[in-house]
Each structure stands twice: as C-alpha cells, then as structure tokens.
Short mmCIF file of C-alpha atoms and ligand atoms in Angstrom, two decimals:
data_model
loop_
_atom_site.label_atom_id
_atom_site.label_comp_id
_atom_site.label_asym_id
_atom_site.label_seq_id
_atom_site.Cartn_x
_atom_site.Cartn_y
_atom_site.Cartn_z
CA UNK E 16 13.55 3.54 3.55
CA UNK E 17 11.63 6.21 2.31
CA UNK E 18 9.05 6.16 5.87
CA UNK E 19 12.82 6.85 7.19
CA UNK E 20 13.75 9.42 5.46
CA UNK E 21 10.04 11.31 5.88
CA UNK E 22 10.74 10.80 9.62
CA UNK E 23 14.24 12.30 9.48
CA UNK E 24 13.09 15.42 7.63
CA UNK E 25 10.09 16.05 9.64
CA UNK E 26 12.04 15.84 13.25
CA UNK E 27 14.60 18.15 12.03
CA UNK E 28 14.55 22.12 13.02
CA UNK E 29 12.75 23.99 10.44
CA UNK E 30 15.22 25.93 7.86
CA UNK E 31 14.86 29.30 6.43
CA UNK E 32 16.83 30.29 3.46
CA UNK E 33 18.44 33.98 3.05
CA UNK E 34 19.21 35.33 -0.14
CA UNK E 35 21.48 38.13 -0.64
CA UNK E 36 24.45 38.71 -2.93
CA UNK E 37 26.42 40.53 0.19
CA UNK E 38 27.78 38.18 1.97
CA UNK E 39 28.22 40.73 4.82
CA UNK E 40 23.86 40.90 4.75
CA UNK E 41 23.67 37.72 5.23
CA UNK E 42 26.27 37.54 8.29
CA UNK E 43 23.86 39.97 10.28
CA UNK E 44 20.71 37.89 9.50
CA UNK E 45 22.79 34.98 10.35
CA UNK E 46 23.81 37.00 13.50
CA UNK E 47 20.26 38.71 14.11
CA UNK E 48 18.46 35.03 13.67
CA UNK E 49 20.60 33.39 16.13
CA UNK E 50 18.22 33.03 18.63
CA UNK E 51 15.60 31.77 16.90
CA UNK E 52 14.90 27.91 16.83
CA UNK E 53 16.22 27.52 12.95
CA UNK E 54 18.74 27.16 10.77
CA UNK E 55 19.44 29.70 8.22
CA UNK E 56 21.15 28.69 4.84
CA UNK E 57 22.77 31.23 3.12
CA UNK E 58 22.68 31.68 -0.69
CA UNK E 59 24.74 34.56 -2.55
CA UNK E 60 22.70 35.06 -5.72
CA UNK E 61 19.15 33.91 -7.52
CA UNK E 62 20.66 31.19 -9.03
CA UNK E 63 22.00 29.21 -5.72
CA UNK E 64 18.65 29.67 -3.95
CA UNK E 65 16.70 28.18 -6.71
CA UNK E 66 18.81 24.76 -6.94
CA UNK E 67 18.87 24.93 -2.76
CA UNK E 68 14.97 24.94 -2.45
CA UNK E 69 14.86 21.54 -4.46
CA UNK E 70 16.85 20.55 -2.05
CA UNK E 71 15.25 20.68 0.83
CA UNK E 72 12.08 21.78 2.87
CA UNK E 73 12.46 25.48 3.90
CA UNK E 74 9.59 27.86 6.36
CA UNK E 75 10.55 31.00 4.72
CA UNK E 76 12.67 32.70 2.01
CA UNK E 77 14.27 36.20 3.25
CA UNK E 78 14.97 37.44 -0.53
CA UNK E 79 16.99 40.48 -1.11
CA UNK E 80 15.33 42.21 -4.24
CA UNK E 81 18.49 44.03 -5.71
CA UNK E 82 20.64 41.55 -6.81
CA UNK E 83 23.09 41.47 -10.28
CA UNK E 84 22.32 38.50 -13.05
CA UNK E 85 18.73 37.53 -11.58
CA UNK E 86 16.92 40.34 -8.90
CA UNK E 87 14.54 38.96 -6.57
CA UNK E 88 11.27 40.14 -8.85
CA UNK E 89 12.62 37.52 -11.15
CA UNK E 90 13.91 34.46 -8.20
CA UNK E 91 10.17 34.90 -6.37
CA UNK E 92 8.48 34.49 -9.98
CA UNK E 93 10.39 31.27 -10.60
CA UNK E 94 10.06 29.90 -7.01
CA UNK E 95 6.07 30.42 -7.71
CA UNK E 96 5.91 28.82 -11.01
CA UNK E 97 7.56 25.54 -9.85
CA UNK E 98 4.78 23.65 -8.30
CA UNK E 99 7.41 22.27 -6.13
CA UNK E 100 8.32 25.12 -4.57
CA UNK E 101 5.29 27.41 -5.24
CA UNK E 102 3.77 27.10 -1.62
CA UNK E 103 7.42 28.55 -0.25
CA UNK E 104 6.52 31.89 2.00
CA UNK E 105 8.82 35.05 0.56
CA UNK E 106 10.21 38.09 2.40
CA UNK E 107 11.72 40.82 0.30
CA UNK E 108 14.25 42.87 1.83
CA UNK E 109 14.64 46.17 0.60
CA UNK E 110 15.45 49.77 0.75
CA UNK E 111 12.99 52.29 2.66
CA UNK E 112 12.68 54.33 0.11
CA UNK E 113 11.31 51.69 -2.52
CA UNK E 114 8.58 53.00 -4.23
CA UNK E 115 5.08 51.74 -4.19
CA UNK E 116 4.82 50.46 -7.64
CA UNK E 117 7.94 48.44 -6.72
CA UNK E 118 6.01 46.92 -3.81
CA UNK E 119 3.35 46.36 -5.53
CA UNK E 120 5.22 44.59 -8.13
CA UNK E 121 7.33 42.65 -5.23
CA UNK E 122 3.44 41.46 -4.03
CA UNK E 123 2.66 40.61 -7.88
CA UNK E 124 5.91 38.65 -8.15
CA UNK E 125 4.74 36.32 -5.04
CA UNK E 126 5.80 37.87 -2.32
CA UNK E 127 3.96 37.62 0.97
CA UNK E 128 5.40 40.51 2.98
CA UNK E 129 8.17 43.57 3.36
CA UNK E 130 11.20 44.24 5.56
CA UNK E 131 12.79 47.41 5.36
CA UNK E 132 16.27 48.11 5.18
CA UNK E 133 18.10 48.99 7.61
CA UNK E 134 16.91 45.87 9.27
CA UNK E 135 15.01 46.00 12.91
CA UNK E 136 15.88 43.43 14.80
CA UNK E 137 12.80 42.89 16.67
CA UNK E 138 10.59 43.03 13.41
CA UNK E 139 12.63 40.75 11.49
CA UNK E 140 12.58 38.01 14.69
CA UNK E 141 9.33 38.31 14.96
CA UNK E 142 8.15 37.97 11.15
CA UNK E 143 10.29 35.27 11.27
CA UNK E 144 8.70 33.53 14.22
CA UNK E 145 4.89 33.80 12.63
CA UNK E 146 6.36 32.23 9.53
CA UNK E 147 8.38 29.49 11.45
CA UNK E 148 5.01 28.74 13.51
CA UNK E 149 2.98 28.64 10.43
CA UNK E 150 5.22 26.43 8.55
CA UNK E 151 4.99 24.36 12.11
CA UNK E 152 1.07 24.35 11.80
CA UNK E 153 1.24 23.46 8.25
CA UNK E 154 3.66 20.02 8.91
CA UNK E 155 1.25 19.26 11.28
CA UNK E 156 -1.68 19.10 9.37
CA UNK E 157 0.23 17.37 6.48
CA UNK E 158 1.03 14.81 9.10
CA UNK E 159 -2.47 14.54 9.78
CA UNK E 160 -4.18 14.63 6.75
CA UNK E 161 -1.42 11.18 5.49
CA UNK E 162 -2.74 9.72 8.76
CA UNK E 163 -6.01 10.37 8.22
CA UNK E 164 -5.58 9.13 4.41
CA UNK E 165 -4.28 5.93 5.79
CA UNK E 166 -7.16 5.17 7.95
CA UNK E 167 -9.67 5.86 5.45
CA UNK E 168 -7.80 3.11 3.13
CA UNK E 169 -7.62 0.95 6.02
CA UNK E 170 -11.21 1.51 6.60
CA UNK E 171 -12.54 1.24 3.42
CA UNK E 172 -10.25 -2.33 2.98
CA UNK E 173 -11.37 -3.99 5.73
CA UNK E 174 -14.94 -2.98 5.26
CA UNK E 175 -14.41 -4.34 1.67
CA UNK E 176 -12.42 -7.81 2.86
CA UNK E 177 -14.96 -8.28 6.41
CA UNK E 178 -17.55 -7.76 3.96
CA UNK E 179 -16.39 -10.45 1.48
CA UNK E 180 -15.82 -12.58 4.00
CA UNK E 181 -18.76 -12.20 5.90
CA UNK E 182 -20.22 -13.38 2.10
CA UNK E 183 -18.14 -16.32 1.74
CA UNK E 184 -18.96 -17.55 4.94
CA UNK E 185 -22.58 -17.29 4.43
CA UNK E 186 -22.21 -18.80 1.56
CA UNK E 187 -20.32 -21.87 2.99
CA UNK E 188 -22.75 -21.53 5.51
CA UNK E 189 -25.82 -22.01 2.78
CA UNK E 190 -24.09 -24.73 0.95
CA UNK E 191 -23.23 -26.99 4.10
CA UNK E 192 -26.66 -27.56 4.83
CA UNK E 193 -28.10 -29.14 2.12
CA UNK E 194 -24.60 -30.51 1.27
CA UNK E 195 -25.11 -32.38 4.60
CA UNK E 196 -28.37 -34.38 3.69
CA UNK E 197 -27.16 -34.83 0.27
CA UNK E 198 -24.24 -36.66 1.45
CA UNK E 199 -26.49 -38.79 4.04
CA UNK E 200 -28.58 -39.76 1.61
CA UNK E 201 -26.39 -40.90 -0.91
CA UNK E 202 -24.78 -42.93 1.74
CA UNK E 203 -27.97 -44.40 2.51
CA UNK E 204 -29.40 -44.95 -0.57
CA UNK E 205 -25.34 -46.72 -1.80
CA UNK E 206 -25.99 -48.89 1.36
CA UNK E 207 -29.18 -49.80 0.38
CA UNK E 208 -28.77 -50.74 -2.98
CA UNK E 209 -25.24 -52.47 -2.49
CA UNK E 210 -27.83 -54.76 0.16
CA UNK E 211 -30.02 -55.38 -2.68
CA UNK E 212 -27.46 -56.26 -5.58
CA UNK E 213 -26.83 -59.99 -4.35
CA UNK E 214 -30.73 -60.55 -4.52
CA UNK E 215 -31.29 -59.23 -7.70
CA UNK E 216 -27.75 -60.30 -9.17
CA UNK E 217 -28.97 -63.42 -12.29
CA UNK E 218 -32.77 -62.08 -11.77
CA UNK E 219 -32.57 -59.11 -13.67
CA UNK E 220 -32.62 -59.28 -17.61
CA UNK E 221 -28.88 -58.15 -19.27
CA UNK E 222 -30.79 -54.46 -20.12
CA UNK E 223 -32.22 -53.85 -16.63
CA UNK E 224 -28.81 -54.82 -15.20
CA UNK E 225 -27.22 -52.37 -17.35
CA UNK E 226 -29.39 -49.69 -16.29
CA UNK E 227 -28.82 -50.88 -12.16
CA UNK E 228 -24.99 -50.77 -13.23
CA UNK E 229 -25.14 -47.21 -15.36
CA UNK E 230 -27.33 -45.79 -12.24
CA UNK E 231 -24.74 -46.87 -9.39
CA UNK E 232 -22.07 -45.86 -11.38
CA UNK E 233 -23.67 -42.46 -11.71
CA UNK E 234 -24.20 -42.66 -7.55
CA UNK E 235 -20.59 -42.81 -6.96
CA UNK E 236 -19.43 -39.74 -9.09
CA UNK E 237 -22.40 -37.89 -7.38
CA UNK E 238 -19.90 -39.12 -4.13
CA UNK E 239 -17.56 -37.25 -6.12
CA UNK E 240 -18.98 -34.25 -6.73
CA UNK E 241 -20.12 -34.05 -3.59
CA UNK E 242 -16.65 -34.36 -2.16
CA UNK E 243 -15.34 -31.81 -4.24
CA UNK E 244 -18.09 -29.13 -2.67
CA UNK E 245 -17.34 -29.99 0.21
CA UNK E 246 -13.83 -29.58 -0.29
CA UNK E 247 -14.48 -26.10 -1.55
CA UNK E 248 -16.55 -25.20 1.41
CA UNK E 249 -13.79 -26.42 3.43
CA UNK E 250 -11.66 -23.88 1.49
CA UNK E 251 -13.94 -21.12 1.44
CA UNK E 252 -14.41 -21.37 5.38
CA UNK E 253 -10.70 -21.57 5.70
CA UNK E 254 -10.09 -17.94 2.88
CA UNK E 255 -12.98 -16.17 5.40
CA UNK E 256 -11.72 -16.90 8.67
CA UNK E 257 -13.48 -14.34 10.45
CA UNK E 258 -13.82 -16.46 13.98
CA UNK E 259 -9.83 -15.70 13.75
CA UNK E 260 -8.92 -12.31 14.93
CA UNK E 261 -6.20 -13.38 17.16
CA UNK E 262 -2.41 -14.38 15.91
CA UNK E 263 -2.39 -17.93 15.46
CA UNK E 264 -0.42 -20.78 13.74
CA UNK E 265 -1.92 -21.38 10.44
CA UNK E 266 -0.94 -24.05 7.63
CA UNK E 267 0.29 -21.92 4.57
CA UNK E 268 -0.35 -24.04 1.75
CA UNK E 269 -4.27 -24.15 3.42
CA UNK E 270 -4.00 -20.49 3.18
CA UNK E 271 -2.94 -20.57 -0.57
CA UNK E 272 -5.51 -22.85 -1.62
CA UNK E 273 -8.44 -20.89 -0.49
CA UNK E 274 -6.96 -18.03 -1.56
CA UNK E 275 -6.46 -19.64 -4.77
CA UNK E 276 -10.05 -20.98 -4.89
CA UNK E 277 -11.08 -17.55 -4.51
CA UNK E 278 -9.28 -16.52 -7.29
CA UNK E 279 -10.46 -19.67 -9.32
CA UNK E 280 -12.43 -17.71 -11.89
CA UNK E 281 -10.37 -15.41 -12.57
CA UNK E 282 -7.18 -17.85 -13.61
CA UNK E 283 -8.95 -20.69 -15.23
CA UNK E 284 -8.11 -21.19 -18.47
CA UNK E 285 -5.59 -18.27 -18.77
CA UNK E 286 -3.44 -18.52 -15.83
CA UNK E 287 -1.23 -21.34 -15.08
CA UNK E 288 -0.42 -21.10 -10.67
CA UNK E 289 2.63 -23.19 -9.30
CA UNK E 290 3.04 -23.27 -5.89
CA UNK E 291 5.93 -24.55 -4.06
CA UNK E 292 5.36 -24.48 -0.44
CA UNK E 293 8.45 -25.26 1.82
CA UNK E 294 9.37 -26.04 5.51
CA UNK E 295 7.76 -25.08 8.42
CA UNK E 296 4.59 -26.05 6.72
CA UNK E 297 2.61 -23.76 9.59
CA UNK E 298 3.07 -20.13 10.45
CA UNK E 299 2.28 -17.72 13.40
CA UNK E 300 0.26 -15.28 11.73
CA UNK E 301 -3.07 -13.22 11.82
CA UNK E 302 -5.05 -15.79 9.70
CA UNK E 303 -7.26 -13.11 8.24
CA UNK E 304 -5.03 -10.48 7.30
CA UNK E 305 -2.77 -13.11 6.06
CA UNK E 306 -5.14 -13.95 3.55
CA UNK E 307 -6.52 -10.38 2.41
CA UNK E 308 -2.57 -9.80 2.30
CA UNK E 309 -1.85 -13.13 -0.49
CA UNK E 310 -5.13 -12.08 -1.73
CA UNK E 311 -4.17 -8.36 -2.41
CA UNK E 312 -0.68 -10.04 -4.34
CA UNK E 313 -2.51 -12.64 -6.43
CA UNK E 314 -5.14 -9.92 -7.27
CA UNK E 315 -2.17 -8.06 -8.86
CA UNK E 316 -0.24 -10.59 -10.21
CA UNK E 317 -3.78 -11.57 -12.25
CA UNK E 318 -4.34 -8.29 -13.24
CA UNK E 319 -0.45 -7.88 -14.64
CA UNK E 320 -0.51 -11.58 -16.75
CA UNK E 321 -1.71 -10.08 -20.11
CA UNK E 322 -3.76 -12.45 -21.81
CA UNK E 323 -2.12 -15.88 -21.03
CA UNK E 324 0.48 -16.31 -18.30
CA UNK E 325 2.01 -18.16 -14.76
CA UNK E 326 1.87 -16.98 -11.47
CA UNK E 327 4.85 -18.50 -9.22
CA UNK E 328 3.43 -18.82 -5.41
CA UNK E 329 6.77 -19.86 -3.29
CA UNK E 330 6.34 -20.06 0.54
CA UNK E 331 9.38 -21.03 2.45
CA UNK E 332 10.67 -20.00 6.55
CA UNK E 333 14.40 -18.75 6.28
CA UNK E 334 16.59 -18.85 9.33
CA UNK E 335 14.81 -15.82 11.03
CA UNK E 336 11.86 -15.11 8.93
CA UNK E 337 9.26 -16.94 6.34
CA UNK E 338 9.27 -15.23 2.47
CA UNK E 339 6.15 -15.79 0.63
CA UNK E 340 6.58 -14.07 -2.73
CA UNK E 341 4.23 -13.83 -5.79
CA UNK E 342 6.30 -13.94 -8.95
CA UNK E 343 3.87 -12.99 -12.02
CA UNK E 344 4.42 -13.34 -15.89
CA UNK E 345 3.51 -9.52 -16.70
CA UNK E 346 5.58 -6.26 -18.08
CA UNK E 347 6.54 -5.54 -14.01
CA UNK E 348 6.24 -2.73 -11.80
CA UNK E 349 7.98 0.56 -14.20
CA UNK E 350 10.72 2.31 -12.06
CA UNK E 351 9.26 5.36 -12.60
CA UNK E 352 6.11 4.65 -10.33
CA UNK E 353 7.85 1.59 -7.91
CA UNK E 354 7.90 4.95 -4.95
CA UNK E 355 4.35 5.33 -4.96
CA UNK E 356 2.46 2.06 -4.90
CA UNK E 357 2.67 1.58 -1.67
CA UNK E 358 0.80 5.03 -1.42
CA UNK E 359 -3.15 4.91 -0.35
CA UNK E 360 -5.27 5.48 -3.09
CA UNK E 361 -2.38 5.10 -6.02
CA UNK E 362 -3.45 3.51 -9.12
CA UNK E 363 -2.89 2.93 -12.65
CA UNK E 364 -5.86 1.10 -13.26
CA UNK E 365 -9.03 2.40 -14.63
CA UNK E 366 -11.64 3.72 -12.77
CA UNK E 367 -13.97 1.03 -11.32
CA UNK E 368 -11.35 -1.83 -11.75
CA UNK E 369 -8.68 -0.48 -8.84
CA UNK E 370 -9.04 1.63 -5.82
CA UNK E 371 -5.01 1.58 -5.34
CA UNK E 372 -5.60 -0.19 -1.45
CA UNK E 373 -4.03 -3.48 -2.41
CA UNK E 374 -0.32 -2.82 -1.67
CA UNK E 375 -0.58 -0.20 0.89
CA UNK E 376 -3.03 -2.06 3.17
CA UNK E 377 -0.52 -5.51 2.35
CA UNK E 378 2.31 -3.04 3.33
CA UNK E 379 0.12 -2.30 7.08
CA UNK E 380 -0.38 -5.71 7.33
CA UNK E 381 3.24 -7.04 7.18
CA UNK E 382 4.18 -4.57 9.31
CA UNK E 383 1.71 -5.39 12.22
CA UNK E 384 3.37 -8.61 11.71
CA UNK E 385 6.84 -6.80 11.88
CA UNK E 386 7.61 -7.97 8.79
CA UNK E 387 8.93 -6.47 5.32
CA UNK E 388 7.75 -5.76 1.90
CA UNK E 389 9.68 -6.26 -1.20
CA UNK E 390 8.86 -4.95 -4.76
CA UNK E 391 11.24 -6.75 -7.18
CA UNK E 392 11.78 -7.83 -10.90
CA UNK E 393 11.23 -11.78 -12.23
CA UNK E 394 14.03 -12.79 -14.23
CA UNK E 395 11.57 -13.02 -17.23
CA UNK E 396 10.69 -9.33 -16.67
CA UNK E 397 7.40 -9.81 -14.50
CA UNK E 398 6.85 -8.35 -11.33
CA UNK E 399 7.79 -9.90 -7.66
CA UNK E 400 6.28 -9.04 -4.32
CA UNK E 401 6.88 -10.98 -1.59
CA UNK E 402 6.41 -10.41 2.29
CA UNK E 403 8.65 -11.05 4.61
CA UNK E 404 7.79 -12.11 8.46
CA UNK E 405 9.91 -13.11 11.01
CA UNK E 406 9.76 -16.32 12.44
CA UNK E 407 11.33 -15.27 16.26
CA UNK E 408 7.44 -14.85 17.41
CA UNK E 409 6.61 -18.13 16.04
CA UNK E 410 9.10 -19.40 18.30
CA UNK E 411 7.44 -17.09 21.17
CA UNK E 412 3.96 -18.23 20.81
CA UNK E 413 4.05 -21.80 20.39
CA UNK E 414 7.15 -23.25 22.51
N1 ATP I 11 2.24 -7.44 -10.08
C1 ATP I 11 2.18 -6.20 -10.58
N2 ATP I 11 2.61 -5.94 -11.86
C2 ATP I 11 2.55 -4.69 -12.37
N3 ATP I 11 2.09 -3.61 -11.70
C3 ATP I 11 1.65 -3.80 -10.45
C4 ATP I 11 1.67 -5.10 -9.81
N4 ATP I 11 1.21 -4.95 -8.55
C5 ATP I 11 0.89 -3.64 -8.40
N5 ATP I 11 1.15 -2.95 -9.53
C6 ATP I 11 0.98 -1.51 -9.74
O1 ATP I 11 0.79 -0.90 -8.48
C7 ATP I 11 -0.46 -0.16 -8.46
C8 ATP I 11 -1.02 -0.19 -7.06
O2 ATP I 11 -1.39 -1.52 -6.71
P1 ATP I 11 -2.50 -1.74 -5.60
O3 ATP I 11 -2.69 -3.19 -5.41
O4 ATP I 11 -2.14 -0.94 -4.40
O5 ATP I 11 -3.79 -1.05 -6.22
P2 ATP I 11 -4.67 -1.55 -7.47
O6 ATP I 11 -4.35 -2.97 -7.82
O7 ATP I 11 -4.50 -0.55 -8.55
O8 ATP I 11 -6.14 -1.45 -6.86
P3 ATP I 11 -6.81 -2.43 -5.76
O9 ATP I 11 -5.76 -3.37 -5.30
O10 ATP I 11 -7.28 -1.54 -4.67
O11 ATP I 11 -7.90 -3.09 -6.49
C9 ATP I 11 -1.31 -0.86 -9.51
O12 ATP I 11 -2.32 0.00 -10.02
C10 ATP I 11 -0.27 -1.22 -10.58
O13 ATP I 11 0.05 -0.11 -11.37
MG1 MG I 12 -4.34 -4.39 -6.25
#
C-alpha cells in the first residue's frame, strides 16, 4: 500500500502553492501559470498554506509578503523551522519599492528569491520553470538514492547469507568425510564381533562377558550418534542450498528443519518451536531465498521471545497461494514503527546485534516470488509475519 501510494505521488504533475490574501492575485498567477506543466493551489492567508504543505509535496511556494494576521516574514520562518517542510523553495512577491533591509530580511526569513510587483509575465514563468526543473532533478535523485539504498541492503544480505552458506556447506562438507569411515567402520567392526559372539558365547567368564556386552552396547549408540550427525549434515546441506539458484519444488517442512537446526542454539532451552506443516507438503520456490527468508522471521521472532517463550511455525497452501507465518511469544511489532520495518537499514536493535536487512530483504524476496508480506498481532500480544506466495506457478512449473 504504501509502495502505491509513493508511486502515485511521484507520477503526478509537480504542484506549486500561491499564497496571497487577494483572491484576485492569485487569479492572475493562476491565469499567468497556465501554461506551465503544474498545478497551482491557491491559499488566501499564512495560516491555509501552512496546514496545505503537510499535505502534500509542493516545487515552489509563491508567498505574498503583506498579508493581515500572519505576513509572509512570519509563514517562510515557520515553513523553515518544520523539518518537514524546511527544504520547500520560497518566492516572495512584493512591491518595487520594498526597501533593502526588507529584502534582506525576506532572504533572512528563508526566502530563496524576489518577484516584483507588478508581476512580468515572462520572469515569473520562467523562475517558475528553474524551480519546477529543480524540484524535477531533486525527485530524481531521491528516487535514486532509495534504489541505490536497496541494492546496497540487498548486497550486503546476500553477501552475508552466500557467505553463511558457503560456511555451512563446507562445514557439511568437512564433517561427511570422516563421518563416512566412521560409519564403515562401525559397521564392520558390529559385523565382526556379532560373527564372533556365538564362539565366545559360555567361554568367556560372567565379568569378561559383561565387559563384551557393556562394549557392544556402547557400539550401537555410537550407530546412534552417528545417525544423528548425519542427520544434521543432511539438514545443514539442505539450509545452504547453494547448487539451487533456480525455482524449484522444495519440501517445506525440510526447509523448516534446517532452518530450525540453524537456529538450534539459539532456542534450546528457552524457546519452545511448534510447527504445524499442512498440505501440499512441497512448494515451487527459490530454495535459497526461501530459507534466508524463514531464516530472517525466526531470527526475529528469537530476538522478540524475552527470556522464555514459543515460536508458532504454521505452513499451509490456501486455494491460490501457500501462508507460512511465524507467530512469536514477544511484546509485538509497536504501531508507531509497523511503516518502517520494511525500510533498509531500520532498526531498533543495538548496534552490532541488527543491521535492520531482515524484513526488507524477506519483503524483496516474496515479491520475486510475487507473493505478499503481512505484519500482524498474535492473539497473546506477540508479533506475526507471515509470507504469502501464490500457488498458480506451482501449477505452471510442475504439470
Ligand atoms: N517478531 C518481531 N517482534 C517485534 N519486533 C520485531 C519483530 N520482527 C521485526 N521487528 C522489529 O522490526 C525491526 C526491523 O527488523 P529487521 O529484521 O528488518 O532488522 P533487525 O532484526 O533489526 O536486524 P537484522 O535482521 O538485519 O539482523 C527490528 O529491529 C524490530 O524492531
Ligand atoms: Mg531481523
């Protein structure tokens, strides 16, 4: 809604606002400006032109400087000390024979150049025009700046998530190896032994037996164990996923578990994690971003939960599109800053413990898969994000 709105405002023609407390002056600017590719909103005294520029964006104030209740010295001073409005360009309009301590005061007051009354109509166009094109200039290096703002975050996230990945993997990588002969071996040696038991079975004294007993016993939880790395090397292969660039179908609750093995650390012992994972079990998705994004929510959610807490994981495909939400036991996301954490760089956390990327770069990836974010409230006053993605390209990809 609000990328909307931004868009709206920006593709609009620029405004200018004259102030004037004859209406008949502001008819013949009206009149004189007609030409020009702007609109020009009229306001009759101080007072109306301060509440308009709140309003709305405006190129240029054309401010008359003798007007009853509040004169233009005064409007200018207020427009400049309201760091809203403060970067607004002003254009007195005044009487030839002003004096030049009244100039000087109009430049002291803000303003950022003269017109002389009566008006010339070529002058005033083309004052008009240099403001209208610098106020043009200025959008479009706002517009550039965000977008180059945006990158950077996108940059520095991916750099951050390839990188971690790139070290899980390695580190999978590492423990497979030696996790390999480990396993072989304890095969071999099981093997072995069981071959030997019926041989020895009545030939060993009651102690030695114990000990034969107490060290096969021992040899099948090492079988344990070493199922259990393995298992987590299976999961930490499946949370890097960097051999998956390309959109493909992925098995959510797989997804969730690396993440959440990931994340181990962190929750033990503090956190408890449900996770109810409904139908279709597998997604079409970007594996990889599809991670960083559940990564990005848990991170949250773990940083919200106090001291001890739940997380709520639910994954479930709707009629058009899947939800995945993470519901968290915290104090929520506070109205007053729910418009801004989507924004690059926008943290409450302090320095060192959040760059502010999470959201935003969760927000780019849902919508490269042309999906939608939600920020809502859990009924026990926690915070819940969830993503939604529709399900019409799964339908696409995989016939
Ligand atoms: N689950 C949540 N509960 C309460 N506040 C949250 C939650 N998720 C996000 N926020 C608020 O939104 C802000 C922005 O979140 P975001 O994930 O973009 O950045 P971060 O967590 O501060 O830093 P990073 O994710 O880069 O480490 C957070 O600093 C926090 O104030
Ligand atoms: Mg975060």
């Amino acid at each position: 809604m609000t990328a909307n709105a931004a868009i709206a405002t920006h593709s609009a023609r620029p405004a200018i606002i004259a102030v004037d407390d004859v209406e008949a002056n502001l008819v013949v600017l009206d009149a004189l400006l007609a030409d020009l590719d702007c609109e020009v909103v009229r306001a009759t005294s101080g007072n109306d032109a301060l509440r308009l520029i709140l309003k709305r964006e405006f190129a240029l104030m054309l401010l008359d400087v003798h007007m009853p209740d509040m004169d233009g010295y005064e409007v200018a001073h207020l427009v400049r000390q309201n760091p809203a409005t403060r970067a607004l360009p002003i254009l007195f309009v005044t009487a030839t024979h002003n004096t030049e301590a009244n100039i000087l005061r109009g430049y002291g007051a803000g303003a950022v150049d003269f017109l002389f009354k009566p008006i010339d109509a070529t002058i005033l166009r083309s004052k008009v025009r240099m403001f209208l094109e610098l106020h043009e200039g200025r959008r479009a290096l706002e517009n550039a700046y965000k977008d180059l703002q945006h990158m950077q975050a996108q940059l520095i996230q991916s750099a951050k998530m390839s990188s971690l990945g790139e070290l899980v993997a390695g580190i999978a990588h590492e423990i497979n190896n030696p996790l390999a002969f480990a396993s072989s071996h304890l095969g071999t040696a099981q093997r072995n032994l069981a071959q030997l038991e019926p041989e020895l079975r009545g030939v060993l004294s009651s102690s030695s037996q114990e000990r034969w007993d107490r060290a096969t016993n021992r040899l099948s939880e090492m079988g344990v164990g070493l199922e259990r790395i393995r298992d987590l090397v299976l999961k930490l292969r499946t949370f890097s996923r960097l051999d998956e660039g390309d959109r493909k179908r992925v098995n959510v609750r797989e997804c969730i578990d690396s993440v959440l093995t990931i994340f181990g650390h962190r929750l033990r012992g503090r956190i408890e994690v449900d996770v109810h994972v409904g139908e279709p079990e597998s997604i079409d998705c970007y594996p990889a971003l599809f991670n960083q994004a559940l990564s990005n929510l848990l991170s949250n959610a773990i940083d919200a939960v106090p001291a001890e807490g739940r997380i709520v994981i639910s994954a479930q495909g709707g009629e058009h599109e899947y939800v995945l939400s993470v519901t968290d036991s915290g104090d929520g996301i506070p109205e007053a800053i729910r418009a801004r954490v989507l924004e690059p760089f926008f943290t409450t956390k302090p320095v060192g413990q959040g760059t502010g990327l999470g959201l935003s770069i969760t927000y780019s990836i849902v919508q490269k898969h042309g999906g939608l974010l939600h920020i809502g409230d859990a009924a026990g006053g926690g915070a819940t994000v969830a993503i939604r993605i529709p399900l019409q390209s799964t339908v696409g990809a995989c016939p």
